[in-house]
DNA sequence: GAAAAGGTTGAACGGGCGTTCTAAATAGAT
DNA sequence: ATCTATTTAGAACGCCCGTTCAACCTTTTC
């Protein structure tokens, strides 16, 4: 069973550079601009070498997604358990770079079945995590789960982030700045309210 | 000055068929699958003829956008002046076909400057319309514009629609159905509240 | 019915794509 | 120092792309 004999030293670092270059291209020119040749040129290697590390372009996309998602899932888990879960969530969701990447991957997934399956799994896991957390948190924020149930709140935060980040990145004049400022204030008020309730609870008990 | 001599009869209908086919391809296989040859094949003509009607692919995308946007701007204006503006807005925003098309055009615009400029102009006009309307409406719905100002509400509705429609269309298991159901109920409650206030106002005055 | 404009086609251009094949260089193990 | 698996490059395959060009058909106009 001990078959893998010798992996070389520079190889892992080359995988990383290929993935980095792929992300760069996706952000600058869109997922459609990703090709074995464009990636190879960015890294400074030949096109076939890209296929040596990632046999098909699909696998390259999947690898990019897995690396990103791995970090993001961790960070989302930390955010949801932090002292100010909503603020941490919103900060992560409204990160321009991460959101832009996710939008590209989402778009690419729409006509790449292998990637689509991977995205679907991650989306489900992340959402489940968020829904579980919101089940506890909504009450603490003083939000009525009957009126604003977890699935709606989670989708709204995600969607709002998509919308404002996209408009801001593209430079569309849709008052995205004001929306972000208002959301920051709203998050601040909700965190303050939660803090207040927790203080009262601690003293009352 | 009277130079244009003879436009033919079938020509306008052919433009329409080309635009229809382009939309179809965008929805099924993504904007990247749109090419003079794929569109031509769908219509049953030769590729050069597509270029006869739309000299470049950019112009084809812009034409698709203009036709869609024209209809949608009209419908949004009507929605905002209807008896239940919020419900009409939400219904339009959560239309799967329209949203999917808009997402594709948005993605395509990210690396097609001509298209990007066009999208930007339309986005600005629509958003301005919505912000104007919300300036009046928020109060009627009993929403405090200090806490939820028009730019935030508009971006949230747009983003929420993107999010749930995308997840539902792709089949991602993110509780999108529950989010939609909750949003429908929320819209219903808000419309009822507005109706109540308007009744009281009418009697009171 | 002839002239002219509008509409349509087939072939071709240069270029990028994913991928594969072959063969060379290289680095680690002995 | 040699062996061997790993890593790399070059060339080539067939395919699709946007676009152009010259030629043809068809409709309108007179």
Short mmCIF file of C-alpha atoms (C1' of nucleotides) in Angstrom, two decimals:
data_model
loop_
_atom_site.label_atom_id
_atom_site.label_comp_id
_atom_site.label_asym_id
_atom_site.label_seq_id
_atom_site.Cartn_x
_atom_site.Cartn_y
_atom_site.Cartn_z
CA UNK A 1 0.00 0.00 0.00
CA UNK A 2 2.94 2.35 0.56
CA UNK A 3 3.12 3.36 -3.06
CA UNK A 4 3.84 7.09 -3.18
CA UNK A 5 7.62 7.07 -3.18
CA UNK A 6 9.05 10.53 -3.66
CA UNK A 7 7.31 13.88 -3.91
CA UNK A 8 9.74 16.68 -4.63
CA UNK A 9 10.26 19.81 -2.53
CA UNK A 10 9.32 22.59 -4.97
CA UNK A 11 6.16 20.82 -6.05
CA UNK A 12 3.86 21.91 -3.28
CA UNK A 13 4.92 25.50 -3.70
CA UNK A 14 4.22 25.27 -7.42
CA UNK A 15 0.70 24.07 -6.78
CA UNK A 16 0.23 27.10 -4.62
CA UNK A 17 1.54 29.46 -7.28
CA UNK A 18 -0.77 27.95 -9.87
CA UNK A 19 -3.78 28.38 -7.59
CA UNK A 20 -2.74 31.93 -6.74
CA UNK A 21 -2.37 32.83 -10.40
CA UNK A 22 -5.76 31.31 -11.17
CA UNK A 23 -7.44 33.42 -8.52
CA UNK A 24 -5.69 36.50 -9.81
CA UNK A 25 -6.93 35.90 -13.33
CA UNK A 26 -10.46 35.18 -12.14
CA UNK A 27 -10.58 38.44 -10.24
CA UNK A 28 -9.08 40.53 -13.01
CA UNK A 29 -10.62 39.07 -16.16
CA UNK A 30 -13.30 36.67 -15.00
CA UNK A 31 -13.43 32.91 -14.81
CA UNK A 32 -13.76 32.63 -18.57
CA UNK A 33 -10.23 34.00 -18.92
CA UNK A 34 -8.81 31.06 -16.99
CA UNK A 35 -7.05 28.62 -19.32
CA UNK A 36 -4.10 26.32 -19.00
CA UNK A 37 -2.13 28.74 -21.14
CA UNK A 38 -3.10 31.95 -19.37
CA UNK A 39 -2.39 30.42 -15.98
CA UNK A 40 0.89 28.96 -17.20
CA UNK A 41 1.99 32.32 -18.58
CA UNK A 42 1.19 34.03 -15.27
CA UNK A 43 3.26 31.49 -13.36
CA UNK A 44 6.03 31.41 -15.92
CA UNK A 45 5.74 27.76 -16.91
CA UNK A 46 4.46 25.80 -19.86
CA UNK A 47 0.80 24.96 -20.35
CA UNK A 48 1.20 21.17 -20.08
CA UNK A 49 2.67 21.58 -16.63
CA UNK A 50 -0.58 23.03 -15.40
CA UNK A 51 -2.25 19.83 -16.56
CA UNK A 52 0.40 17.85 -14.77
CA UNK A 53 -0.71 19.34 -11.47
CA UNK A 54 -4.40 19.71 -12.33
CA UNK A 55 -5.28 17.24 -15.09
CA UNK A 56 -8.37 19.13 -16.20
CA UNK A 57 -9.46 22.74 -15.89
CA UNK A 58 -12.44 21.54 -13.90
CA UNK A 59 -10.13 20.13 -11.29
CA UNK A 60 -8.23 23.39 -11.20
CA UNK A 61 -11.44 25.30 -10.47
CA UNK A 62 -12.44 22.78 -7.84
CA UNK A 63 -9.03 23.10 -6.18
CA UNK A 64 -9.35 26.89 -6.10
CA UNK A 65 -12.81 26.56 -4.58
CA UNK A 66 -11.70 24.03 -1.97
CA UNK A 67 -8.82 26.17 -0.81
CA UNK A 68 -10.96 29.31 -0.54
CA UNK A 69 -13.89 27.51 1.01
CA UNK A 70 -11.74 25.77 3.59
CA UNK A 71 -10.50 29.08 4.94
CA UNK A 72 -13.91 30.72 4.72
CA UNK A 73 -15.76 27.95 6.48
CA UNK A 74 -13.30 28.16 9.35
CA UNK A 75 -13.58 31.90 9.53
CA UNK A 76 -17.37 31.75 9.42
CA UNK A 77 -17.41 29.25 12.27
CA UNK A 78 -15.16 31.53 14.30
CA UNK A 79 -17.28 34.55 13.42
CA UNK A 80 -20.46 32.87 14.60
CA UNK A 81 -18.89 32.04 17.95
CA UNK A 82 -17.21 35.42 18.45
CA UNK A 83 -18.27 38.11 20.87
CA UNK A 84 -20.12 39.98 18.13
CA UNK A 85 -21.30 37.26 15.76
CA UNK A 86 -23.39 39.46 13.50
CA UNK A 87 -20.68 42.06 13.04
CA UNK A 88 -18.06 39.38 12.32
CA UNK A 89 -20.41 37.68 9.86
CA UNK A 90 -21.16 40.90 8.06
CA UNK A 91 -17.51 41.85 7.87
CA UNK A 92 -16.65 38.54 6.32
CA UNK A 93 -19.61 38.61 3.94
CA UNK A 94 -18.80 42.11 2.73
CA UNK A 95 -15.14 41.43 2.04
CA UNK A 96 -14.78 42.55 -1.58
CA UNK A 97 -12.14 40.07 -2.64
CA UNK A 98 -13.81 37.03 -1.17
CA UNK A 99 -17.20 37.99 -2.52
CA UNK A 100 -15.88 38.68 -6.01
CA UNK A 101 -14.18 35.29 -6.06
CA UNK A 102 -17.29 33.57 -4.88
CA UNK A 103 -19.38 35.27 -7.54
CA UNK A 104 -16.99 34.10 -10.23
CA UNK A 105 -17.01 30.55 -8.90
CA UNK A 106 -20.79 30.61 -8.69
CA UNK A 107 -21.05 31.78 -12.28
CA UNK A 108 -18.50 29.25 -13.47
CA UNK A 109 -20.32 26.49 -11.62
CA UNK A 110 -23.48 27.18 -13.58
CA UNK A 111 -22.05 25.33 -16.54
CA UNK A 112 -19.44 23.08 -14.97
CA UNK A 113 -21.22 20.18 -13.26
CA UNK A 114 -18.23 19.04 -11.23
CA UNK A 115 -17.74 22.51 -9.83
CA UNK A 116 -21.46 22.91 -9.30
CA UNK A 117 -21.62 19.84 -7.09
CA UNK A 118 -18.73 21.12 -5.03
CA UNK A 119 -20.26 24.58 -4.64
CA UNK A 120 -23.56 23.04 -3.67
CA UNK A 121 -22.01 21.01 -0.89
CA UNK A 122 -20.16 23.97 0.54
CA UNK A 123 -23.14 26.27 0.27
CA UNK A 124 -25.23 23.74 2.16
CA UNK A 125 -22.68 23.26 4.94
CA UNK A 126 -22.13 26.98 5.43
CA UNK A 127 -25.81 27.75 5.40
CA UNK A 128 -26.55 25.00 7.90
CA UNK A 129 -23.92 26.43 10.19
CA UNK A 130 -25.47 29.87 9.88
CA UNK A 131 -28.99 28.61 10.44
CA UNK A 132 -27.96 26.72 13.55
CA UNK A 133 -26.26 29.80 14.93
CA UNK A 134 -29.17 32.07 14.08
CA UNK A 135 -31.52 29.73 15.92
CA UNK A 136 -29.79 30.79 19.13
CA UNK A 137 -28.78 34.30 18.16
CA UNK A 138 -31.96 35.85 16.82
CA UNK A 139 -33.56 35.97 20.24
CA UNK A 140 -30.46 37.50 21.75
CA UNK A 141 -30.57 40.26 19.16
CA UNK A 142 -34.21 40.88 19.96
CA UNK A 143 -35.38 39.70 16.54
CA UNK A 144 -38.65 37.82 16.30
CA UNK A 145 -37.95 34.51 14.52
CA UNK A 146 -41.58 34.34 13.50
CA UNK A 147 -41.22 37.48 11.40
CA UNK A 148 -37.59 37.09 10.38
CA UNK A 149 -36.76 33.38 10.48
CA UNK A 150 -33.16 32.20 10.10
CA UNK A 151 -33.38 31.21 6.41
CA UNK A 152 -34.57 34.70 5.50
CA UNK A 153 -31.98 36.47 7.61
CA UNK A 154 -29.14 34.33 6.30
CA UNK A 155 -30.16 34.77 2.67
CA UNK A 156 -30.65 38.49 3.19
CA UNK A 157 -27.19 39.02 4.66
CA UNK A 158 -25.58 36.98 1.92
CA UNK A 159 -27.56 38.69 -0.82
CA UNK A 160 -27.07 42.16 0.55
CA UNK A 161 -23.33 41.60 0.64
CA UNK A 162 -23.34 40.33 -2.94
CA UNK A 163 -25.34 43.28 -4.10
CA UNK A 164 -23.38 46.09 -2.48
CA UNK A 165 -19.96 44.59 -3.08
CA UNK A 166 -20.73 43.95 -6.73
CA UNK A 167 -22.06 47.45 -7.29
CA UNK A 168 -19.18 49.02 -5.46
CA UNK A 169 -16.52 46.97 -7.24
CA UNK A 170 -18.03 47.68 -10.64
CA UNK A 171 -18.43 51.35 -9.78
CA UNK A 172 -22.18 51.35 -10.34
CA UNK A 173 -23.85 54.43 -8.95
CA UNK A 174 -26.48 52.73 -6.81
CA UNK A 175 -25.85 54.29 -3.40
CA UNK A 176 -23.96 51.21 -2.28
CA UNK A 177 -21.82 53.29 0.07
CA UNK A 178 -24.89 54.52 1.89
CA UNK A 179 -26.25 50.99 2.08
CA UNK A 180 -23.03 49.76 3.62
CA UNK A 181 -22.92 52.62 6.10
CA UNK A 182 -26.52 51.96 7.09
CA UNK A 183 -25.84 48.25 7.49
CA UNK A 184 -22.81 49.00 9.67
CA UNK A 185 -24.99 51.18 11.89
CA UNK A 186 -27.73 48.56 12.00
CA UNK A 187 -25.25 45.86 12.97
CA UNK A 188 -23.85 48.17 15.63
CA UNK A 189 -27.29 48.76 17.13
CA UNK A 190 -28.10 45.07 17.16
CA UNK A 191 -24.81 44.16 18.81
CA UNK A 192 -25.40 46.84 21.42
CA UNK A 193 -28.88 45.52 22.10
CA UNK A 194 -27.53 41.98 22.50
CA UNK A 195 -24.85 43.20 24.85
CA UNK A 196 -27.45 45.02 26.92
CA UNK A 197 -29.65 41.95 27.19
CA UNK A 198 -26.75 39.76 28.15
CA UNK A 199 -25.71 42.24 30.87
CA UNK A 200 -29.21 42.36 32.24
CA UNK A 201 -29.47 38.59 32.11
CA UNK A 202 -26.21 38.21 34.02
CA UNK A 203 -27.27 40.64 36.69
CA UNK A 204 -30.85 39.34 36.87
CA UNK A 205 -29.76 35.72 37.27
CA UNK B 1 -31.47 63.78 -45.44
CA UNK B 2 -34.02 61.11 -46.38
CA UNK B 3 -31.40 58.49 -47.07
CA UNK B 4 -32.63 55.19 -45.58
CA UNK B 5 -34.48 53.80 -48.56
CA UNK B 6 -35.74 50.31 -47.96
CA UNK B 7 -35.78 48.17 -44.83
CA UNK B 8 -37.20 44.78 -45.55
CA UNK B 9 -40.15 43.11 -43.85
CA UNK B 10 -38.56 39.98 -42.39
CA UNK B 11 -35.62 41.88 -41.03
CA UNK B 12 -37.12 43.14 -37.82
CA UNK B 13 -38.44 39.71 -37.00
CA UNK B 14 -34.99 38.23 -37.58
CA UNK B 15 -33.42 40.67 -35.14
CA UNK B 16 -35.94 39.48 -32.62
CA UNK B 17 -35.17 35.83 -33.24
CA UNK B 18 -31.46 36.47 -32.83
CA UNK B 19 -32.02 38.26 -29.52
CA UNK B 20 -34.37 35.50 -28.34
CA UNK B 21 -31.84 32.81 -29.21
CA UNK B 22 -29.11 34.72 -27.44
CA UNK B 23 -31.16 34.91 -24.25
CA UNK B 24 -31.96 31.25 -24.49
CA UNK B 25 -28.29 30.33 -24.76
CA UNK B 26 -27.33 32.63 -21.91
CA UNK B 27 -29.90 31.04 -19.65
CA UNK B 28 -29.04 27.48 -20.59
CA UNK B 29 -25.25 27.54 -20.94
CA UNK B 30 -24.13 30.91 -19.63
CA UNK B 31 -23.01 34.07 -21.36
CA UNK B 32 -19.68 32.47 -22.28
CA UNK B 33 -21.53 30.08 -24.58
CA UNK B 34 -22.84 32.93 -26.69
CA UNK B 35 -20.99 33.12 -30.00
CA UNK B 36 -21.93 34.17 -33.49
CA UNK B 37 -21.91 30.52 -34.47
CA UNK B 38 -23.94 29.19 -31.54
CA UNK B 39 -26.55 31.91 -31.97
CA UNK B 40 -26.64 31.41 -35.72
CA UNK B 41 -27.15 27.68 -35.31
CA UNK B 42 -30.00 28.25 -32.87
CA UNK B 43 -31.73 30.60 -35.31
CA UNK B 44 -30.95 28.46 -38.33
CA UNK B 45 -28.82 30.95 -40.23
CA UNK B 46 -25.15 31.45 -40.97
CA UNK B 47 -22.75 33.03 -38.55
CA UNK B 48 -21.90 36.07 -40.69
CA UNK B 49 -25.54 37.05 -40.75
CA UNK B 50 -25.46 37.54 -37.00
CA UNK B 51 -22.67 40.04 -37.58
CA UNK B 52 -24.75 41.69 -40.26
CA UNK B 53 -27.38 42.54 -37.66
CA UNK B 54 -25.02 42.98 -34.71
CA UNK B 55 -21.53 43.83 -36.00
CA UNK B 56 -19.78 42.71 -32.83
CA UNK B 57 -20.71 40.35 -30.03
CA UNK B 58 -20.51 43.27 -27.65
CA UNK B 59 -23.28 44.99 -29.55
CA UNK B 60 -25.32 41.82 -29.40
CA UNK B 61 -25.01 41.71 -25.62
CA UNK B 62 -25.85 45.38 -25.35
CA UNK B 63 -28.93 44.87 -27.51
CA UNK B 64 -30.08 41.99 -25.31
CA UNK B 65 -29.57 44.13 -22.24
CA UNK B 66 -31.40 47.13 -23.71
CA UNK B 67 -34.42 45.08 -24.68
CA UNK B 68 -34.65 43.39 -21.26
CA UNK B 69 -33.96 46.55 -19.35
CA UNK B 70 -36.50 48.56 -21.27
CA UNK B 71 -39.26 46.17 -20.26
CA UNK B 72 -38.03 45.87 -16.71
CA UNK B 73 -37.70 49.59 -16.10
CA UNK B 74 -41.27 50.04 -17.24
CA UNK B 75 -42.51 47.22 -15.05
CA UNK B 76 -40.58 48.53 -12.06
CA UNK B 77 -42.09 51.97 -12.52
CA UNK B 78 -45.56 50.43 -12.64
CA UNK B 79 -44.82 48.26 -9.63
CA UNK B 80 -43.72 51.23 -7.54
CA UNK B 81 -46.96 53.05 -8.32
CA UNK B 82 -49.25 50.08 -7.88
CA UNK B 83 -51.61 49.47 -4.97
CA UNK B 84 -49.09 47.18 -3.28
CA UNK B 85 -45.70 48.55 -4.32
CA UNK B 86 -43.56 46.32 -2.14
CA UNK B 87 -45.31 43.14 -3.19
CA UNK B 88 -45.09 44.08 -6.87
CA UNK B 89 -41.41 44.96 -6.48
CA UNK B 90 -40.63 41.71 -4.73
CA UNK B 91 -42.52 39.69 -7.30
CA UNK B 92 -40.57 41.29 -10.09
CA UNK B 93 -37.26 40.98 -8.29
CA UNK B 94 -37.78 37.30 -7.52
CA UNK B 95 -38.74 36.33 -11.05
CA UNK B 96 -36.29 33.48 -11.76
CA UNK B 97 -35.89 34.09 -15.46
CA UNK B 98 -35.31 37.80 -15.23
CA UNK B 99 -32.90 37.44 -12.33
CA UNK B 100 -30.90 34.70 -14.02
CA UNK B 101 -30.56 36.84 -17.14
CA UNK B 102 -29.49 39.82 -15.12
CA UNK B 103 -26.87 37.78 -13.30
CA UNK B 104 -25.42 36.57 -16.59
CA UNK B 105 -25.35 40.09 -18.00
CA UNK B 106 -23.74 41.37 -14.83
CA UNK B 107 -21.06 38.70 -15.01
CA UNK B 108 -20.47 39.30 -18.70
CA UNK B 109 -20.22 43.04 -18.07
CA UNK B 110 -17.34 42.48 -15.68
CA UNK B 111 -15.00 41.99 -18.62
CA UNK B 112 -16.80 43.76 -21.43
CA UNK B 113 -16.40 47.52 -20.98
CA UNK B 114 -19.11 48.50 -23.45
CA UNK B 115 -21.62 46.28 -21.70
CA UNK B 116 -20.43 47.43 -18.31
CA UNK B 117 -21.14 51.06 -19.12
CA UNK B 118 -24.63 50.16 -20.27
CA UNK B 119 -25.35 48.08 -17.17
CA UNK B 120 -24.08 50.88 -14.99
CA UNK B 121 -26.43 53.41 -16.52
CA UNK B 122 -29.45 51.17 -16.17
CA UNK B 123 -28.57 50.16 -12.62
CA UNK B 124 -28.29 53.83 -11.67
CA UNK B 125 -31.63 54.76 -13.24
CA UNK B 126 -33.51 51.86 -11.67
CA UNK B 127 -31.97 52.42 -8.26
CA UNK B 128 -32.78 56.13 -8.37
CA UNK B 129 -36.38 55.28 -9.18
CA UNK B 130 -36.51 52.87 -6.25
CA UNK B 131 -34.88 55.30 -3.84
CA UNK B 132 -37.34 58.03 -4.80
CA UNK B 133 -40.26 55.72 -4.26
CA UNK B 134 -38.93 54.41 -0.95
CA UNK B 135 -38.56 57.97 0.29
CA UNK B 136 -42.34 58.15 0.30
CA UNK B 137 -43.17 54.54 0.98
CA UNK B 138 -41.05 53.63 3.99
CA UNK B 139 -43.14 55.78 6.29
CA UNK B 140 -46.34 54.31 4.94
CA UNK B 141 -45.08 50.82 5.71
CA UNK B 142 -44.21 51.89 9.23
CA UNK B 143 -40.48 51.51 8.65
CA UNK B 144 -38.12 53.96 10.33
CA UNK B 145 -35.92 55.48 7.59
CA UNK B 146 -33.31 56.28 10.20
CA UNK B 147 -32.78 52.61 10.89
CA UNK B 148 -33.50 51.22 7.46
CA UNK B 149 -32.80 53.98 4.92
CA UNK B 150 -33.81 53.59 1.27
CA UNK B 151 -30.36 52.58 -0.05
CA UNK B 152 -30.17 49.72 2.42
CA UNK B 153 -33.71 48.52 1.78
CA UNK B 154 -33.28 48.67 -1.99
CA UNK B 155 -29.96 46.82 -1.93
CA UNK B 156 -31.36 44.25 0.48
CA UNK B 157 -34.37 43.45 -1.70
CA UNK B 158 -32.22 43.20 -4.79
CA UNK B 159 -29.60 41.08 -3.05
CA UNK B 160 -32.07 38.81 -1.33
CA UNK B 161 -33.72 38.12 -4.66
CA UNK B 162 -30.38 37.33 -6.28
CA UNK B 163 -29.44 35.02 -3.48
CA UNK B 164 -32.59 32.95 -3.23
CA UNK B 165 -33.23 32.75 -6.95
CA UNK B 166 -29.66 31.67 -7.64
CA UNK B 167 -29.70 29.02 -4.96
CA UNK B 168 -33.09 27.75 -6.02
CA UNK B 169 -32.22 27.63 -9.71
CA UNK B 170 -28.94 25.85 -9.04
CA UNK B 171 -30.66 23.48 -6.63
CA UNK B 172 -28.42 24.40 -3.72
CA UNK B 173 -29.76 23.17 -0.42
CA UNK B 174 -29.74 26.47 1.46
CA UNK B 175 -33.32 26.71 2.66
CA UNK B 176 -34.14 29.14 -0.15
CA UNK B 177 -37.76 27.96 -0.19
CA UNK B 178 -38.20 28.87 3.44
CA UNK B 179 -36.57 32.23 2.83
CA UNK B 180 -38.96 32.95 -0.02
CA UNK B 181 -41.96 31.86 2.03
CA UNK B 182 -40.86 34.06 4.92
CA UNK B 183 -40.32 37.02 2.61
CA UNK B 184 -43.77 36.53 1.12
CA UNK B 185 -45.28 36.61 4.59
CA UNK B 186 -43.23 39.65 5.56
CA UNK B 187 -44.33 41.50 2.44
CA UNK B 188 -47.91 40.54 3.20
CA UNK B 189 -47.71 41.92 6.74
CA UNK B 190 -46.15 45.15 5.53
CA UNK B 191 -48.76 45.64 2.85
CA UNK B 192 -51.49 45.01 5.40
CA UNK B 193 -49.97 47.53 7.76
CA UNK B 194 -49.79 50.13 5.01
CA UNK B 195 -53.38 49.46 4.06
CA UNK B 196 -54.45 49.88 7.68
CA UNK B 197 -52.63 53.19 8.02
CA UNK B 198 -54.07 54.49 4.80
CA UNK B 199 -57.59 53.55 5.95
CA UNK B 200 -57.14 55.28 9.26
CA UNK B 201 -55.69 58.30 7.52
CA UNK B 202 -58.65 58.50 5.19
CA UNK B 203 -61.15 58.32 8.02
CA UNK B 204 -59.16 60.60 10.29
CA UNK B 205 -58.84 63.34 7.65
"C1'" DG C 1 -37.82 44.20 -66.53
"C1'" DA C 2 -33.66 46.43 -65.17
"C1'" DA C 3 -31.06 48.76 -61.60
"C1'" DA C 4 -29.94 48.97 -56.93
"C1'" DA C 5 -30.14 48.13 -52.33
"C1'" DG C 6 -30.94 44.72 -48.82
"C1'" DG C 7 -30.08 40.20 -47.15
"C1'" DT C 8 -27.49 35.87 -47.08
"C1'" DT C 9 -23.93 32.52 -47.69
"C1'" DG C 10 -19.39 29.76 -47.86
"C1'" DA C 11 -14.82 29.99 -47.33
"C1'" DA C 12 -11.09 31.72 -45.07
"C1'" DC C 13 -7.87 34.62 -41.84
"C1'" DG C 14 -5.39 34.27 -37.42
"C1'" DG C 15 -5.79 33.00 -32.86
"C1'" DG C 16 -6.90 30.67 -28.42
"C1'" DC C 17 -8.60 26.59 -26.38
"C1'" DG C 18 -8.05 21.61 -23.76
"C1'" DT C 19 -5.47 18.02 -24.01
"C1'" DT C 20 -2.02 14.44 -25.25
"C1'" DC C 21 2.39 12.64 -26.67
"C1'" DT C 22 7.21 12.29 -26.65
"C1'" DA C 23 11.29 13.27 -24.95
"C1'" DA C 24 14.35 15.68 -22.11
"C1'" DA C 25 16.02 17.55 -17.64
"C1'" DT C 26 16.25 17.05 -12.71
"C1'" DA C 27 16.44 15.59 -8.01
"C1'" DG C 28 16.37 12.12 -4.50
"C1'" DA C 29 17.72 7.30 -2.99
"C1'" DT C 30 21.06 3.95 -3.03
"C1'" DA D 1 27.79 7.52 -9.56
"C1'" DT D 2 23.92 5.47 -10.93
"C1'" DC D 3 19.33 4.48 -11.09
"C1'" DT D 4 14.54 5.86 -11.20
"C1'" DA D 5 10.61 8.41 -10.43
"C1'" DT D 6 9.32 13.13 -10.66
"C1'" DT D 7 9.05 17.21 -13.03
"C1'" DT D 8 9.40 20.05 -17.22
"C1'" DA D 9 9.28 21.64 -22.17
"C1'" DG D 10 7.99 21.41 -27.24
"C1'" DA D 11 5.19 20.22 -30.70
"C1'" DA D 12 1.03 18.84 -32.30
"C1'" DC D 13 -4.13 17.13 -32.53
"C1'" DG D 14 -8.73 18.93 -33.56
"C1'" DC D 15 -12.00 22.31 -32.27
"C1'" DC D 16 -14.30 26.74 -31.74
"C1'" DC D 17 -13.80 31.59 -31.73
"C1'" DG D 18 -14.62 36.77 -33.95
"C1'" DT D 19 -14.47 38.71 -37.95
"C1'" DT D 20 -13.90 39.75 -42.92
"C1'" DC D 21 -14.54 39.17 -47.90
"C1'" DA D 22 -16.32 38.30 -52.19
"C1'" DA D 23 -20.05 36.44 -54.29
"C1'" DC D 24 -24.80 35.35 -54.65
"C1'" DC D 25 -29.90 35.62 -54.10
"C1'" DT D 26 -34.07 38.48 -53.31
"C1'" DT D 27 -36.89 42.29 -52.76
"C1'" DT D 28 -38.02 46.89 -53.72
"C1'" DT D 29 -38.14 50.80 -56.78
"C1'" DC D 30 -38.69 52.98 -60.98
#
